[in-house]
Each structure stands twice: as structure tokens, then as C-alpha cells.
mmCIF file of C-alpha atoms in Angstrom:
data_model
loop_
_atom_site.group_PDB
_atom_site.id
_atom_site.type_symbol
_atom_site.label_atom_id
_atom_site.label_comp_id
_atom_site.label_asym_id
_atom_site.label_seq_id
_atom_site.Cartn_x
_atom_site.Cartn_y
_atom_site.Cartn_z
ATOM 1 C CA MET L 243 8.325 128.822 31.120
ATOM 2 C CA VAL L 244 10.921 128.914 33.838
ATOM 3 C CA GLU L 245 12.289 125.492 32.885
ATOM 4 C CA THR L 246 12.539 126.546 29.235
ATOM 5 C CA THR L 247 14.576 129.631 30.147
ATOM 6 C CA LYS L 248 16.888 127.526 32.314
ATOM 7 C CA ASP L 249 17.481 125.032 29.516
ATOM 8 C CA THR L 250 18.242 127.871 27.090
ATOM 9 C CA ASN L 251 20.795 129.421 29.442
ATOM 10 C CA GLU L 252 22.527 126.086 29.954
ATOM 11 C CA ALA L 253 22.697 125.583 26.201
ATOM 12 C CA LYS L 254 24.477 128.916 25.808
ATOM 13 C CA LYS L 255 27.247 127.953 28.266
ATOM 14 C CA PRO L 256 30.570 127.218 26.538
ATOM 15 C CA ALA L 257 31.714 123.626 26.442
ATOM 16 C CA ALA L 258 34.453 122.632 28.893
ATOM 17 C CA ALA L 259 37.910 123.111 27.423
ATOM 18 C CA ILE L 260 39.963 119.994 26.719
ATOM 19 C CA HIS L 261 43.581 120.503 27.754
ATOM 20 C CA VAL L 262 46.007 118.374 25.741
ATOM 21 C CA ALA L 263 49.489 118.017 27.222
ATOM 22 C CA PRO L 264 52.560 116.070 26.096
ATOM 23 C CA ALA L 265 53.470 112.731 27.686
ATOM 24 C CA PRO L 266 54.114 111.268 30.177
ATOM 25 C CA HIS L 267 50.618 111.094 31.661
ATOM 26 C CA LEU L 268 51.163 108.265 34.160
ATOM 27 C CA SER L 269 52.754 108.497 37.585
ATOM 28 C CA SER L 270 55.363 105.969 38.695
ATOM 29 C CA GLY L 271 54.263 106.279 42.299
ATOM 30 C CA SER L 272 57.771 107.353 43.329
ATOM 31 C CA THR L 273 57.972 109.852 46.178
ATOM 32 C CA SER L 274 60.608 112.418 47.064
ATOM 33 C CA ARG L 275 61.473 110.461 50.204
ATOM 34 C CA ARG L 276 61.991 107.217 48.288
ATOM 35 C CA MET L 277 64.237 108.947 45.752
ATOM 36 C CA MET L 278 66.296 110.644 48.469
ATOM 37 C CA ILE L 279 66.761 107.330 50.275
ATOM 38 C CA ASP L 280 67.986 105.801 47.007
ATOM 39 C CA VAL L 281 70.540 108.598 46.699
ATOM 40 C CA LEU L 282 71.685 108.041 50.281
ATOM 41 C CA ILE L 283 72.157 104.325 49.581
ATOM 42 C CA ALA L 284 74.067 105.112 46.376
ATOM 43 C CA LEU L 285 76.369 107.454 48.279
ATOM 44 C CA VAL L 286 77.432 104.710 50.725
ATOM 45 C CA PRO L 287 80.436 103.544 48.581
ATOM 46 C CA VAL L 288 81.540 107.169 48.147
ATOM 47 C CA ALA L 289 81.269 107.791 51.895
ATOM 48 C CA ALA L 290 83.142 104.568 52.714
ATOM 49 C CA VAL L 291 86.101 105.441 50.472
ATOM 50 C CA SER L 292 86.086 109.006 51.783
ATOM 51 C CA LEU L 293 86.262 107.844 55.408
ATOM 52 C CA TRP L 294 88.961 105.325 54.517
ATOM 53 C CA ILE L 295 91.178 107.849 52.736
ATOM 54 C CA PHE L 296 90.569 111.039 54.755
ATOM 55 C CA GLN L 297 89.591 109.526 58.124
ATOM 56 C CA TRP L 298 88.589 112.150 60.727
ATOM 57 C CA TYR L 299 88.684 114.965 58.160
ATOM 58 C CA ALA L 300 85.900 113.322 56.158
ATOM 59 C CA LEU L 301 83.799 112.529 59.228
ATOM 60 C CA LYS L 302 84.056 116.135 60.412
ATOM 61 C CA GLN L 303 82.893 117.583 57.068
ATOM 62 C CA ILE L 304 80.031 115.108 56.721
ATOM 63 C CA ILE L 305 78.712 115.814 60.234
ATOM 64 C CA VAL L 306 79.025 119.595 59.854
ATOM 65 C CA CYS L 307 77.431 119.817 56.403
ATOM 66 C CA VAL L 308 74.585 117.390 57.068
ATOM 67 C CA ALA L 309 73.775 118.945 60.450
ATOM 68 C CA GLY L 310 74.099 122.446 58.976
ATOM 69 C CA CYS L 311 71.673 121.680 56.120
ATOM 70 C CA VAL L 312 69.115 120.049 58.432
ATOM 71 C CA VAL L 313 69.221 122.976 60.888
ATOM 72 C CA ALA L 314 69.068 125.532 58.071
ATOM 73 C CA GLU L 315 66.081 123.730 56.537
ATOM 74 C CA ALA L 316 64.236 123.831 59.857
ATOM 75 C CA VAL L 317 65.077 127.483 60.563
ATOM 76 C CA PHE L 318 64.276 128.864 57.103
ATOM 77 C CA THR L 319 61.080 126.834 56.832
ATOM 78 C CA ALA L 320 59.942 128.119 60.232
ATOM 79 C CA MET L 321 60.718 131.681 59.127
ATOM 80 C CA ARG L 322 58.347 131.186 56.194
ATOM 81 C CA ARG L 323 55.750 129.841 58.613
ATOM 82 C CA ARG L 324 55.533 126.562 56.789
ATOM 83 C CA PRO L 325 55.394 123.065 58.295
ATOM 84 C CA ILE L 326 58.876 121.746 59.010
ATOM 85 C CA ALA L 327 59.145 118.527 57.004
ATOM 86 C CA LEU L 328 62.583 116.957 57.324
ATOM 87 C CA GLY L 329 61.310 113.450 56.680
ATOM 88 C CA ASP L 330 61.872 113.679 52.916
ATOM 89 C CA CYS L 331 65.666 113.522 53.574
ATOM 90 C CA SER L 332 66.367 116.165 50.914
ATOM 91 C CA ALA L 333 68.346 118.292 53.378
ATOM 92 C CA VAL L 334 70.480 115.278 54.302
ATOM 93 C CA VAL L 335 71.247 114.580 50.630
ATOM 94 C CA THR L 336 72.155 118.227 50.045
ATOM 95 C CA GLY L 337 74.471 118.148 53.060
ATOM 96 C CA LEU L 338 76.208 114.955 51.917
ATOM 97 C CA ILE L 339 76.792 116.193 48.382
ATOM 98 C CA LEU L 340 78.085 119.503 49.720
ATOM 99 C CA ALA L 341 80.437 117.666 52.082
ATOM 100 C CA PHE L 342 81.710 115.446 49.260
ATOM 101 C CA SER L 343 82.487 118.548 47.182
ATOM 102 C CA MET L 344 84.628 120.063 49.969
ATOM 103 C CA PRO L 345 88.271 119.415 50.867
ATOM 104 C CA GLY L 346 88.802 117.655 54.168
ATOM 105 C CA THR L 347 91.126 120.434 55.344
ATOM 106 C CA ALA L 348 88.463 123.169 55.169
ATOM 107 C CA PRO L 349 87.529 124.623 58.592
ATOM 108 C CA TRP L 350 84.225 123.497 60.061
ATOM 109 C CA TRP L 351 82.684 126.947 59.814
ATOM 110 C CA VAL L 352 83.212 126.987 56.029
ATOM 111 C CA GLY L 353 81.005 123.911 55.735
ATOM 112 C CA ALA L 354 78.455 125.453 58.110
ATOM 113 C CA ILE L 355 78.214 128.649 56.054
ATOM 114 C CA GLY L 356 78.039 126.668 52.828
ATOM 115 C CA SER L 357 75.174 124.608 54.250
ATOM 116 C CA ALA L 358 73.196 127.710 55.232
ATOM 117 C CA VAL L 359 73.678 129.247 51.786
ATOM 118 C CA ALA L 360 72.823 125.978 50.009
ATOM 119 C CA ILE L 361 69.478 125.687 51.787
ATOM 120 C CA GLY L 362 68.669 129.387 52.090
ATOM 121 C CA LEU L 363 69.734 130.760 48.689
ATOM 122 C CA GLY L 364 69.751 127.526 46.724
ATOM 123 C CA LYS L 365 66.439 126.070 47.830
ATOM 124 C CA VAL L 366 64.124 127.885 50.254
ATOM 125 C CA VAL L 367 64.282 131.249 48.487
ATOM 126 C CA PHE L 368 62.742 129.586 45.402
ATOM 127 C CA GLY L 369 59.894 128.062 47.406
ATOM 128 C CA GLY L 370 61.367 124.852 48.803
ATOM 129 C CA ILE L 371 61.862 121.353 47.445
ATOM 130 C CA GLY L 372 60.926 120.954 43.798
ATOM 131 C CA GLN L 373 61.031 124.698 43.074
ATOM 132 C CA ASN L 374 64.745 125.520 42.975
ATOM 133 C CA ILE L 375 66.417 126.361 39.664
ATOM 134 C CA PHE L 376 70.006 125.523 40.639
ATOM 135 C CA ASN L 377 71.399 122.546 42.517
ATOM 136 C CA PRO L 378 71.446 123.712 46.176
ATOM 137 C CA ALA L 379 74.710 121.975 47.096
ATOM 138 C CA MET L 380 76.519 123.631 44.189
ATOM 139 C CA VAL L 381 75.112 127.039 45.143
ATOM 140 C CA GLY L 382 76.597 126.635 48.624
ATOM 141 C CA ARG L 383 79.871 125.328 47.205
ATOM 142 C CA ALA L 384 80.171 128.248 44.793
ATOM 143 C CA PHE L 385 79.556 130.767 47.571
ATOM 144 C CA VAL L 386 82.220 129.444 49.935
ATOM 145 C CA MET L 387 84.701 128.969 47.095
ATOM 146 C CA VAL L 388 84.423 132.637 46.141
ATOM 147 C CA ALA L 389 84.283 133.869 49.732
ATOM 148 C CA PHE L 390 87.033 131.666 51.188
ATOM 149 C CA THR L 391 89.517 131.090 48.373
ATOM 150 C CA LYS L 392 92.315 130.458 50.852
ATOM 151 C CA PHE L 393 90.617 127.304 52.133
ATOM 152 C CA LEU L 394 89.145 126.029 48.860
ATOM 153 C CA GLY L 395 91.847 126.933 46.352
ATOM 154 C CA ALA L 396 94.478 124.446 45.189
ATOM 155 C CA GLY L 397 96.661 125.164 48.218
ATOM 156 C CA GLY L 398 93.763 124.603 50.591
ATOM 157 C CA TYR L 399 93.702 120.876 49.827
ATOM 158 C CA VAL L 400 97.247 120.286 51.070
ATOM 159 C CA ASP L 401 98.260 120.047 54.744
ATOM 160 C CA ILE L 402 101.745 118.702 55.378
ATOM 161 C CA HIS L 403 100.899 118.168 59.059
ATOM 162 C CA ALA L 404 97.743 116.152 58.348
ATOM 163 C CA ALA L 405 97.254 112.709 59.834
ATOM 164 C CA ALA L 406 95.905 111.353 56.524
ATOM 165 C CA ASP L 407 98.656 110.798 53.940
ATOM 166 C CA ALA L 408 96.426 111.752 51.000
ATOM 167 C CA ILE L 409 96.083 115.336 52.232
ATOM 168 C CA THR L 410 99.853 115.860 52.225
ATOM 169 C CA GLN L 411 100.073 115.672 48.410
ATOM 170 C CA ALA L 412 98.742 117.797 45.561
ATOM 171 C CA THR L 413 95.459 116.844 43.927
ATOM 172 C CA PRO L 414 95.668 115.022 40.570
ATOM 173 C CA MET L 415 94.008 117.910 38.727
ATOM 174 C CA THR L 416 96.459 120.443 40.157
ATOM 175 C CA ALA L 417 99.415 118.184 39.369
ATOM 176 C CA ALA L 418 98.212 117.759 35.798
ATOM 177 C CA PHE L 419 97.448 121.370 34.930
ATOM 178 C CA LYS L 420 100.027 123.209 37.005
ATOM 179 C CA ALA L 421 103.025 120.928 36.605
ATOM 180 C CA GLY L 422 102.054 118.840 33.582
ATOM 181 C CA GLU L 423 102.477 115.584 35.510
ATOM 182 C CA GLY L 424 100.718 112.337 34.714
ATOM 183 C CA PHE L 425 98.886 110.242 37.282
ATOM 184 C CA ASP L 426 98.303 106.566 37.951
ATOM 185 C CA LEU L 427 94.876 105.545 36.642
ATOM 186 C CA LEU L 428 94.579 102.828 39.278
ATOM 187 C CA LYS L 429 94.851 105.413 42.034
ATOM 188 C CA LEU L 430 92.174 107.512 40.370
ATOM 189 C CA LEU L 431 89.906 104.485 40.252
ATOM 190 C CA THR L 432 90.436 103.358 43.838
ATOM 191 C CA GLY L 433 90.578 106.812 45.411
ATOM 192 C CA GLN L 434 94.129 106.892 46.776
ATOM 193 C CA THR L 435 94.558 110.545 45.872
ATOM 194 C CA ASN L 436 93.938 113.968 47.346
ATOM 195 C CA GLY L 437 90.950 116.103 46.373
ATOM 196 C CA SER L 438 87.410 116.777 47.471
ATOM 197 C CA LEU L 439 86.028 114.056 49.730
ATOM 198 C CA GLY L 440 83.727 112.467 47.166
ATOM 199 C CA GLU L 441 85.724 112.839 43.991
ATOM 200 C CA THR L 442 88.746 110.638 44.584
ATOM 201 C CA SER L 443 87.325 107.183 43.761
ATOM 202 C CA ALA L 444 85.829 106.781 40.300
ATOM 203 C CA ILE L 445 84.768 103.194 41.069
ATOM 204 C CA ALA L 446 82.774 104.250 44.142
ATOM 205 C CA CYS L 447 80.973 106.949 42.138
ATOM 206 C CA LEU L 448 80.319 104.520 39.286
ATOM 207 C CA LEU L 449 78.865 101.839 41.582
ATOM 208 C CA GLY L 450 76.528 104.308 43.257
ATOM 209 C CA GLY L 451 75.593 105.894 39.942
ATOM 210 C CA LEU L 452 74.704 102.553 38.353
ATOM 211 C CA TYR L 453 72.487 101.784 41.335
ATOM 212 C CA LEU L 454 70.606 105.064 40.801
ATOM 213 C CA CYS L 455 70.160 104.335 37.093
ATOM 214 C CA ILE L 456 68.942 100.781 37.720
ATOM 215 C CA ARG L 457 66.469 102.081 40.281
ATOM 216 C CA ARG L 458 65.452 104.783 37.774
ATOM 217 C CA THR L 459 66.021 107.419 40.415
ATOM 218 C CA ALA L 460 68.562 108.910 37.998
ATOM 219 C CA SER L 461 68.063 109.108 34.243
ATOM 220 C CA TRP L 462 70.811 107.228 32.409
ATOM 221 C CA GLN L 463 70.681 109.722 29.521
ATOM 222 C CA ILE L 464 72.382 112.414 31.620
ATOM 223 C CA PRO L 465 75.573 110.535 32.626
ATOM 224 C CA ALA L 466 75.705 108.922 29.174
ATOM 225 C CA GLY L 467 75.634 112.318 27.479
ATOM 226 C CA ALA L 468 78.125 113.724 29.993
ATOM 227 C CA ILE L 469 80.639 110.921 29.431
ATOM 228 C CA LEU L 470 80.275 111.200 25.654
ATOM 229 C CA GLY L 471 80.752 114.974 25.729
ATOM 230 C CA LEU L 472 83.821 114.802 27.940
ATOM 231 C CA LEU L 473 85.464 111.958 25.996
ATOM 232 C CA ALA L 474 84.854 113.740 22.690
ATOM 233 C CA ALA L 475 86.465 116.973 23.871
ATOM 234 C CA ALA L 476 89.289 115.150 25.673
ATOM 235 C CA GLY L 477 89.919 112.973 22.619
ATOM 236 C CA ILE L 478 90.284 116.034 20.400
ATOM 237 C CA ASP L 479 92.735 117.500 22.922
ATOM 238 C CA ASN L 480 94.748 114.263 22.942
ATOM 239 C CA LEU L 481 94.949 114.313 19.138
ATOM 240 C CA ALA L 482 96.138 117.913 19.248
ATOM 241 C CA HIS L 483 98.704 117.116 21.968
ATOM 242 C CA PRO L 484 99.754 113.464 21.460
ATOM 243 C CA ALA L 485 102.703 113.771 23.826
ATOM 244 C CA ALA L 486 100.557 114.826 26.796
ATOM 245 C CA SER L 487 100.610 112.427 29.744
ATOM 246 C CA TRP L 488 97.028 113.327 30.756
ATOM 247 C CA THR L 489 94.707 111.253 28.550
ATOM 248 C CA ALA L 490 90.944 111.177 28.055
ATOM 249 C CA LEU L 491 90.686 108.436 30.688
ATOM 250 C CA HIS L 492 92.495 110.662 33.188
ATOM 251 C CA HIS L 493 89.936 113.373 32.529
ATOM 252 C CA LEU L 494 87.107 110.859 32.908
ATOM 253 C CA PHE L 495 88.282 109.353 36.206
ATOM 254 C CA GLY L 496 90.038 112.412 37.646
ATOM 255 C CA GLY L 497 88.436 115.235 39.583
ATOM 256 C CA ALA L 498 84.753 115.409 40.452
ATOM 257 C CA PHE L 499 83.404 114.522 37.010
ATOM 258 C CA MET L 500 81.964 111.120 37.965
ATOM 259 C CA LEU L 501 80.406 112.546 41.120
ATOM 260 C CA GLY L 502 78.874 115.376 39.119
ATOM 261 C CA ALA L 503 77.634 113.214 36.242
ATOM 262 C CA PHE L 504 75.865 110.614 38.407
ATOM 263 C CA PHE L 505 74.855 112.436 41.589
ATOM 264 C CA ILE L 506 74.611 116.176 40.899
ATOM 265 C CA CYS L 507 73.477 116.579 37.291
ATOM 266 C CA THR L 508 70.845 113.856 37.725
ATOM 267 C CA ASP L 509 68.905 115.927 40.267
ATOM 268 C CA PRO L 510 65.352 115.622 38.819
ATOM 269 C CA VAL L 511 64.404 119.156 39.907
ATOM 270 C CA THR L 512 67.206 120.978 38.096
ATOM 271 C CA SER L 513 67.498 118.726 35.007
ATOM 272 C CA PRO L 514 65.250 118.523 31.905
ATOM 273 C CA LEU L 515 62.057 116.475 31.729
ATOM 274 C CA THR L 516 62.386 114.889 28.278
ATOM 275 C CA SER L 517 64.769 112.094 27.323
ATOM 276 C CA LYS L 518 66.277 114.132 24.488
ATOM 277 C CA GLY L 519 66.657 117.135 26.755
ATOM 278 C CA LYS L 520 68.415 115.032 29.395
ATOM 279 C CA PHE L 521 70.943 113.691 26.909
ATOM 280 C CA ILE L 522 71.683 117.184 25.547
ATOM 281 C CA PHE L 523 71.911 118.434 29.134
ATOM 282 C CA GLY L 524 74.554 115.833 29.962
ATOM 283 C CA LEU L 525 76.389 116.383 26.682
ATOM 284 C CA ILE L 526 76.710 120.126 27.330
ATOM 285 C CA PHE L 527 77.836 119.433 30.897
ATOM 286 C CA GLY L 528 80.664 117.159 29.735
ATOM 287 C CA LEU L 529 81.805 119.660 27.103
ATOM 288 C CA LEU L 530 81.760 122.535 29.583
ATOM 289 C CA VAL L 531 83.850 120.570 32.086
ATOM 290 C CA MET L 532 86.551 120.066 29.475
ATOM 291 C CA LEU L 533 86.420 123.657 28.234
ATOM 292 C CA ILE L 534 86.920 124.969 31.760
ATOM 293 C CA ARG L 535 89.727 122.517 32.434
ATOM 294 C CA LEU L 536 91.575 123.279 29.221
ATOM 295 C CA PHE L 537 91.093 127.014 28.735
ATOM 296 C CA THR L 538 90.936 128.501 32.235
ATOM 297 C CA ASN L 539 93.270 128.722 35.207
ATOM 298 C CA TYR L 540 90.886 126.616 37.272
ATOM 299 C CA PRO L 541 91.862 122.909 37.210
ATOM 300 C CA GLU L 542 88.319 121.660 37.812
ATOM 301 C CA GLY L 543 85.087 122.696 36.111
ATOM 302 C CA VAL L 544 82.311 120.500 37.498
ATOM 303 C CA MET L 545 80.715 123.030 39.850
ATOM 304 C CA PHE L 546 80.546 125.835 37.298
ATOM 305 C CA SER L 547 79.343 123.454 34.595
ATOM 306 C CA VAL L 548 76.488 122.175 36.774
ATOM 307 C CA LEU L 549 75.265 125.707 37.511
ATOM 308 C CA LEU L 550 75.484 126.697 33.841
ATOM 309 C CA VAL L 551 73.497 123.733 32.557
ATOM 310 C CA ASN L 552 70.957 124.209 35.358
ATOM 311 C CA ALA L 553 70.358 127.697 33.970
ATOM 312 C CA ILE L 554 69.466 126.406 30.490
ATOM 313 C CA THR L 555 67.186 123.595 31.693
ATOM 314 C CA PRO L 556 63.969 125.587 30.981
ATOM 315 C CA LEU L 557 65.162 126.184 27.410
ATOM 316 C CA LEU L 558 65.927 122.499 26.890
ATOM 317 C CA ASN L 559 62.462 121.611 28.182
ATOM 318 C CA ARG L 560 60.901 124.011 25.671
ATOM 319 C CA TRP L 561 63.039 122.932 22.708
ATOM 320 C CA THR L 562 62.605 119.183 23.269
ATOM 321 C CA VAL L 563 58.973 119.027 24.418
ATOM 322 C CA ARG L 564 57.043 116.128 22.914
ATOM 323 C CA LYS L 565 54.145 116.777 20.553
ATOM 324 C CA PRO L 566 50.874 115.778 22.249
ATOM 325 C CA LEU L 567 48.484 113.334 20.597
ATOM 326 C CA GLY L 568 46.258 115.223 18.183
ATOM 327 C CA TRP L 569 48.574 118.232 18.019
ATOM 328 C CA VAL L 570 48.245 120.337 14.865
ATOM 329 C CA ALA L 571 50.632 123.161 14.030
ATOM 330 C CA GLU L 572 48.993 126.566 13.841
ATOM 331 C CA ALA L 573 49.115 128.230 10.457
ATOM 332 C CA ARG L 574 51.372 131.267 10.377
ATOM 333 C CA LYS L 575 49.684 134.548 9.572
#
């Protein structure tokens, strides 16, 4: 009698629910540490050109920003009473990207404050690696740009008493939008210009970016969409102003666009999950860069564009989610 009651009760239990989710279902086996090391390797050409052009100024910013991000990661993680795990190299990558987005003439304490904000407000406050909504390096860069305009505005890039010749001239973006001057494409490719440490050489950014795409650490759809979006908007502007000396290629190779398209937008945490979403993400980024360059008083738009597209990533994930196998649309009431 007891066994019969037990069997009856088990029969009344509801069947286990089957959860159907969209692809992908397989893991590539890639770890955060492996991906961060790939990014560090890809940034070697950018760092080499930066040290060649800006010399001590570049070395100072790299040391300050990397050390600042590592220390901030350790301090904020300890404050949350979590294990301090610096072995994933994410703090080092954040510090390098932040350093490459800064002018070499900025005081050391600007980089230190930017590093603390990048890790504290851009990463740890959301729960740590993999949880942040916005790219941490761009959060730190935006904070110091607003707080210390004197050192990060157009005039902050120029120092007539600097040892490096590049720092004694105006940046290509400032020359183009403030004075309407053209610029040698070869110099934009090789990096023999003034600007943020990592934005001057388009070739260095392209070499590192291709390495990331080949290694599948970065999704090729994002830079492809970004380049298409920028060239489309720049091409329309060239047709509207045929006499302008700043062409679509100048927009492509000038400023921090290549750095942003290959190294910042491709952050897997703050970019969409689906292939379609990634392409749309990059396309919107490229369009926003051009809109900011053409219709605002700010000669560069990469930082703002990255933060804006980061904000719409959850929407892109929802709009472009794949239909799972066996999915049937619910009938509307």
C-alpha cells in the first residue's frame, strides 16, 4: 500500500521543463586570459610606432595607465572582498587602450585618475570582468576629457618645447576641421603625425586588427560594418563638397577610427552576440563617428561613438536573436 501511494505521488510530479535556447551551443574553449594575451600581441605594432614617434612621452603614459589600472583592479576587488585575480590580463589591456587614447603631453596624474575611473566606474561597479556595459577604457577617457579639458582638448596635444617633433604640430583632425587643411595620406598610414598615442599609424592598427580577426578573438563583422558605415557617410560628404581636401580615405586613416574599430568596439563584453547584431553595431559606430566629425565642434568622435553603441548592445541582441530549433511563434490574443 505504501509503495502504491509513492508511485502515485511520483506520477503526479510535473515533467522536467525543456529549455530551448538559440545557438551557439558549443564552447570554443577560449578563455579570458587567452583573449587578453591575443589583444596584447595585436597591440605590439601600435606600441612600437607610438614609442618611435612620441618616445619618452609614450613610455610615460603606458607605464602610468597600465600600473594605474592594475593597482585599481587590486584595490577595488579587495574592497569588494573578492579574490584578486590579475592573471587574466584584462586590467593590463584596459590600461594600454586607455594610454593609446591619451595625448603624450597629458600629465601623469591625468592618466592615473583615468585608470582609477576606468576600473572603478567602468568595470568593478558592474560586477567585474564580463559584467560591464560600457568599455572601461572609454569610460575613463570620457571622464578625464570632461574634467581636464585643458590637457585633452586640441591645444593639449601641442607642446612647442617637446623633445618629440610630432608633438610640436597640430593633429591631422584639428588641422582638417579647424583650418580646412589637407594631410598627407602616407603620414597617416605610417604614423608620422600628432594625436593620441595609438591613433597615428593606420597600418599598425590594421596589422594588429587583422591578427585579432584571424585568431577569432575579434569578430570581423564589427570592423567591416564600421568601415562601411564611415566610408558611406564620408563618400556622401565628398559628393556634397567635391572641392574639399579631406577625402573619405583621410577620414578612414585619420584620427582614432582604426584603433576604435579593431580594438575597442570588438570588446566581446560590450558588443552584440549575434553576427547580424555585430555588423549593425559596427555600421552604427562608423556612421556616428562621421556625424560627430561633420556636425559638431569636436574633431574626433570615436570615444563618444563607442559609448553610444555600447548602450544599445542589449537592444541589438534582442532584435537579432536567432530562432531556436523547434521555435513556434505564439498566437496573438
